[in-house]
Coordinates of C-alpha atoms in Angstrom, one line a residue:
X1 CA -1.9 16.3 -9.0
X2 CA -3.3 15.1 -12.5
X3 CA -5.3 11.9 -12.9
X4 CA -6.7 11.0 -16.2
X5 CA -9.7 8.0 -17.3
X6 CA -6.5 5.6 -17.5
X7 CA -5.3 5.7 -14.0
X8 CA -8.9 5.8 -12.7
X9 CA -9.4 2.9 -14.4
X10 CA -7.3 1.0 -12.0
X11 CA -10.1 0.5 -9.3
X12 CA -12.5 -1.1 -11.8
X13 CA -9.7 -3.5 -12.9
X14 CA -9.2 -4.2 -9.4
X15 CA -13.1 -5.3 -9.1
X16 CA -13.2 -7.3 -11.9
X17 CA -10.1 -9.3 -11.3
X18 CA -11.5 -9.7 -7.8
X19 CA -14.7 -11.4 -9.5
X20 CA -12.7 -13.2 -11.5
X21 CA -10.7 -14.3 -8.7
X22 CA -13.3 -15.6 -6.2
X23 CA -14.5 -17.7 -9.1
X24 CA -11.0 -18.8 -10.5
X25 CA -9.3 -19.1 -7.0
X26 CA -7.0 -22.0 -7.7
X27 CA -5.3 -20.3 -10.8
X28 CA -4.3 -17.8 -8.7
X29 CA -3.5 -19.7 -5.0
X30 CA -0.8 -21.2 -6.8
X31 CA 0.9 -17.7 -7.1
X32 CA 0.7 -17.1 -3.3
X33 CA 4.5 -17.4 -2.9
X34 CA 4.9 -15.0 -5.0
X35 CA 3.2 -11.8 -2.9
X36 CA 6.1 -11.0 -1.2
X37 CA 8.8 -10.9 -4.0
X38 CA 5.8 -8.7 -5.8
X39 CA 5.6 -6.6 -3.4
X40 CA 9.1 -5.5 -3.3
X41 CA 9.2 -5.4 -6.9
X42 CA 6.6 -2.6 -6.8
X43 CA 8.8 -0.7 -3.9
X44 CA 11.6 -1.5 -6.2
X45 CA 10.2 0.1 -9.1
X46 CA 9.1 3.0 -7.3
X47 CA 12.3 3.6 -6.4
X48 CA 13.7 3.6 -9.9
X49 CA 12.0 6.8 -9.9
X50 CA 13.3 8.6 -7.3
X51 CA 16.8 10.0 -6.2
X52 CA 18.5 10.8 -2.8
X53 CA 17.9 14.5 -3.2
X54 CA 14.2 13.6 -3.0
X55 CA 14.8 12.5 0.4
X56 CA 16.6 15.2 1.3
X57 CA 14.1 17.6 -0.1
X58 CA 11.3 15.8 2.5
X59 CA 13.6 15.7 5.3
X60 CA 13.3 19.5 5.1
X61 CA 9.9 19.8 6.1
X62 CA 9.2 16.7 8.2
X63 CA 5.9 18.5 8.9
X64 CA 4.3 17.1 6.1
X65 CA 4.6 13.5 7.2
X66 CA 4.1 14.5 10.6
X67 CA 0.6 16.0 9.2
X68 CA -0.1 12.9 6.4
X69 CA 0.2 10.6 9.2
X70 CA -1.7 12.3 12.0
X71 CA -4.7 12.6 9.4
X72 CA -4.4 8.9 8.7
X73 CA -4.7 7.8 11.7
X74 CA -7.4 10.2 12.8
X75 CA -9.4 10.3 9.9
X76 CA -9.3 7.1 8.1
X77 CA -10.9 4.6 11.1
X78 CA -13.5 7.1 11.7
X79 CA -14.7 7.0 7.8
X80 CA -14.2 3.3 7.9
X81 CA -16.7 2.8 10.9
X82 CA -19.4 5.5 9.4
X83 CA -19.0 3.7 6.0
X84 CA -19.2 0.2 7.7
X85 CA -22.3 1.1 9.5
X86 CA -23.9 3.4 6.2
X87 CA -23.9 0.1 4.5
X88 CA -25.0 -1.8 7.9
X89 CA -22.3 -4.2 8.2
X90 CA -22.1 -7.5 10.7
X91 CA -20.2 -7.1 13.1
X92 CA -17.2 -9.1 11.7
X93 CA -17.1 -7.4 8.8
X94 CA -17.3 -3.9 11.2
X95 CA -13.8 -5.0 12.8
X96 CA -12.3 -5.6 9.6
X97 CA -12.8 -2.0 7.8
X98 CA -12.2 -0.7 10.8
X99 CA -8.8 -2.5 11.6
X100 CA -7.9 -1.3 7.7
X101 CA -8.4 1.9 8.1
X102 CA -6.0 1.8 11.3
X103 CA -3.3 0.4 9.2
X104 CA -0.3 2.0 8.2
X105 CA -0.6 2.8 3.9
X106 CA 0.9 0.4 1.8
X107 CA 2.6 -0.4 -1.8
X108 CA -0.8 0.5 -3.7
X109 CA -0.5 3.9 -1.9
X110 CA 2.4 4.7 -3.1
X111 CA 1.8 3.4 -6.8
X112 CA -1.0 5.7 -7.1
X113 CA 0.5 9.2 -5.9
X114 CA 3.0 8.4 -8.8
X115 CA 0.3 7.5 -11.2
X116 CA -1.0 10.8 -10.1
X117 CA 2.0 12.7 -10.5
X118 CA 2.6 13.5 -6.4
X119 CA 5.3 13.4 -4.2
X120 CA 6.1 9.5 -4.2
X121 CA 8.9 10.6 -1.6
X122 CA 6.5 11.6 0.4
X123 CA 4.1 8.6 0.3
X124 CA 7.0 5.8 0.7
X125 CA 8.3 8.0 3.8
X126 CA 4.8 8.2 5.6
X127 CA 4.2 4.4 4.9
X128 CA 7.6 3.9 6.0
X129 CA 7.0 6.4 9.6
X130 CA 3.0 5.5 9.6
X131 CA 3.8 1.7 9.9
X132 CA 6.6 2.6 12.8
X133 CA 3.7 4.2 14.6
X134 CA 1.1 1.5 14.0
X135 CA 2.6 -0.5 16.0
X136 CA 1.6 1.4 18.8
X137 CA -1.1 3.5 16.8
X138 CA -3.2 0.8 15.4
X139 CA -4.0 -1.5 18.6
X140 CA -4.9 1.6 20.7
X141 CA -7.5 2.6 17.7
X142 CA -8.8 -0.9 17.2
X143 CA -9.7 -0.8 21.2
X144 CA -11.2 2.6 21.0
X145 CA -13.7 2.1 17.7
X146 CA -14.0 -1.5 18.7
X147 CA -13.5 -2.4 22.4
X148 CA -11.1 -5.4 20.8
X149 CA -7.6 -5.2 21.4
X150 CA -5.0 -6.4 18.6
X151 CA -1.2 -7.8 19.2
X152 CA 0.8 -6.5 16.4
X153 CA 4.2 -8.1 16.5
X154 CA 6.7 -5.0 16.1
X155 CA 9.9 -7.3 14.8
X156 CA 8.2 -9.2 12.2
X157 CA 6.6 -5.2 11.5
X158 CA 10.0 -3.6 11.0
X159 CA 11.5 -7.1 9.1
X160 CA 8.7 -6.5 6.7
X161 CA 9.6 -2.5 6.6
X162 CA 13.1 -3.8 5.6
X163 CA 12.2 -6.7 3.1
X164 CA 9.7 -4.5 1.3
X165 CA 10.2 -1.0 1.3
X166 CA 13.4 0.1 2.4
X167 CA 15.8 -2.2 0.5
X168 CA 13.6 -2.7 -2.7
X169 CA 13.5 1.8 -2.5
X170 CA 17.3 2.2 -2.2
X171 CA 17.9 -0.4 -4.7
X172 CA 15.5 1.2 -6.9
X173 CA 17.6 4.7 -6.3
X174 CA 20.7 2.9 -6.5
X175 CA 20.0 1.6 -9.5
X176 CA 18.5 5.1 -11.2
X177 CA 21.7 7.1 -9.8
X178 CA 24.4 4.7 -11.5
X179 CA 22.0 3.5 -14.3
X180 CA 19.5 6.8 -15.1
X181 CA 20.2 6.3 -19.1
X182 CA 18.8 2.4 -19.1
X183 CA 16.2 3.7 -16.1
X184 CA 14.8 6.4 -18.7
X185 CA 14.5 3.4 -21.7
X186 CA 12.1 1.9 -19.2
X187 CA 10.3 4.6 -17.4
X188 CA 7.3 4.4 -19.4
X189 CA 6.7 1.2 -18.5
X190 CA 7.2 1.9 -14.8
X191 CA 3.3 2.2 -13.8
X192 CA 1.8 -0.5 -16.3
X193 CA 4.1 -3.1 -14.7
X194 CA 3.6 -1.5 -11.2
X195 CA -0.1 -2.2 -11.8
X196 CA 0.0 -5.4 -13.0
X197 CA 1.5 -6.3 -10.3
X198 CA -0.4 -4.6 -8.0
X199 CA -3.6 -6.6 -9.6
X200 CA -2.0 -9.7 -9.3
X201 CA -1.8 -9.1 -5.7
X202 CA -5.3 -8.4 -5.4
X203 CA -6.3 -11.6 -6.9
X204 CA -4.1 -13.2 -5.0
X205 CA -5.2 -12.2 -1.8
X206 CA -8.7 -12.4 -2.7
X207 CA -8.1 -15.8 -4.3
X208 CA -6.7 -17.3 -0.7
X209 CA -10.4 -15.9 1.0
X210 CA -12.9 -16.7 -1.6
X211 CA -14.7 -19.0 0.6
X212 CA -15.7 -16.2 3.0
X213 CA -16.2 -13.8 -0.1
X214 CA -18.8 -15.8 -2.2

């Protein structure tokens, strides 16, 4: 895997929108509808890249999910609690790092494995298995780190599986298998419009909390 100054540029952008958006929160509220649909886009686009034989190809070696997701789920917590209390954290602020880093990975994830030129197969199918197994996974680590438990409602969890990565993938592969010579006109523009999205999420999401932020 290859990243260059451009792609690494992507968390700074993602600070300096977030400044922009605590400060600037009601231009950006007003695209709160909007998460969802650009959240699927992403997926979508993502899957514009791919092709069925890339799925094949991973479900070949299900061991390498089966060992992305165990070190998710084993490692990440764990480096969100030693970072939360590096930096001495409240308490609140403790929960939430640690309930992050319980989650399952998510559209950014996969976005950056493709920025970096890795196996975007393989990222979309462990978000797709690690959120099956958060449902279970992420309460029981939340009560270990924590001593709090957290209900995660597991058919609203597999709608949002459906509504934003599987369809918006196999549309995206769909549309690459039947339409690869228009796909291939566009393909450059793949990961700028995948991270301007992805940025607009981000200020979005921070827009909604800048209360507790600022």
């Amino acid at each position: 895997m290859q990243l260059t100054m451009n792609h690494l540029s992507f968390p700074i952008c993602a600070i300096l929108i977030s400044v922009i958006a605590i400060y600037f929160n009601e231009i950006f509220i007003a695209a709160a509808d909007s998460v969802v649909v650009m959240l699927a886009l992403v997926m979508f686009l993502m899957g514009l890249t791919l092709s069925k034989q890339d799925f094949l190809r991973i479900r070949k070696k299900p061991a390498a999910i089966f060992i992305g997701v165990l070190l998710q789920f084993s490692l990440m917590p764990l480096i969100a609690l030693i970072l939360a209390y590096a930096f001495q954290l409240s308490n609140q602020l403790t929960a939430g790092m640690v309930l992050v880093g319980s989650c399952a990975g998510g559209t950014a994830s996969n976005v950056m494995t493709y920025l970096a030129k890795g196996d975007v197969a393989l990222s979309i199918s462990m978000t797709i298995v690690s959120t099956l197994i958060g449902v279970i996974a992420t309460p029981l680590l939340c009560e270990f780190y924590l001593s709090q438990t957290v209900d995660v409602d597991a058919f609203e969890l597999l709608q949002s599986i459906l509504q934003l990565v599987f369809i918006p993938v196999l549309l995206g592969i769909f549309v690459n298998s039947y339409a690869a010579a228009y796909v291939s006109k566009i393909e450059k523009w793949i990961p700028k419009i995948s991270i301007l999205l992805i940025l607009c999420i981000i200020a979005v999401v921070v827009a909604l909390n800048a209360e507790r932020l600022s």
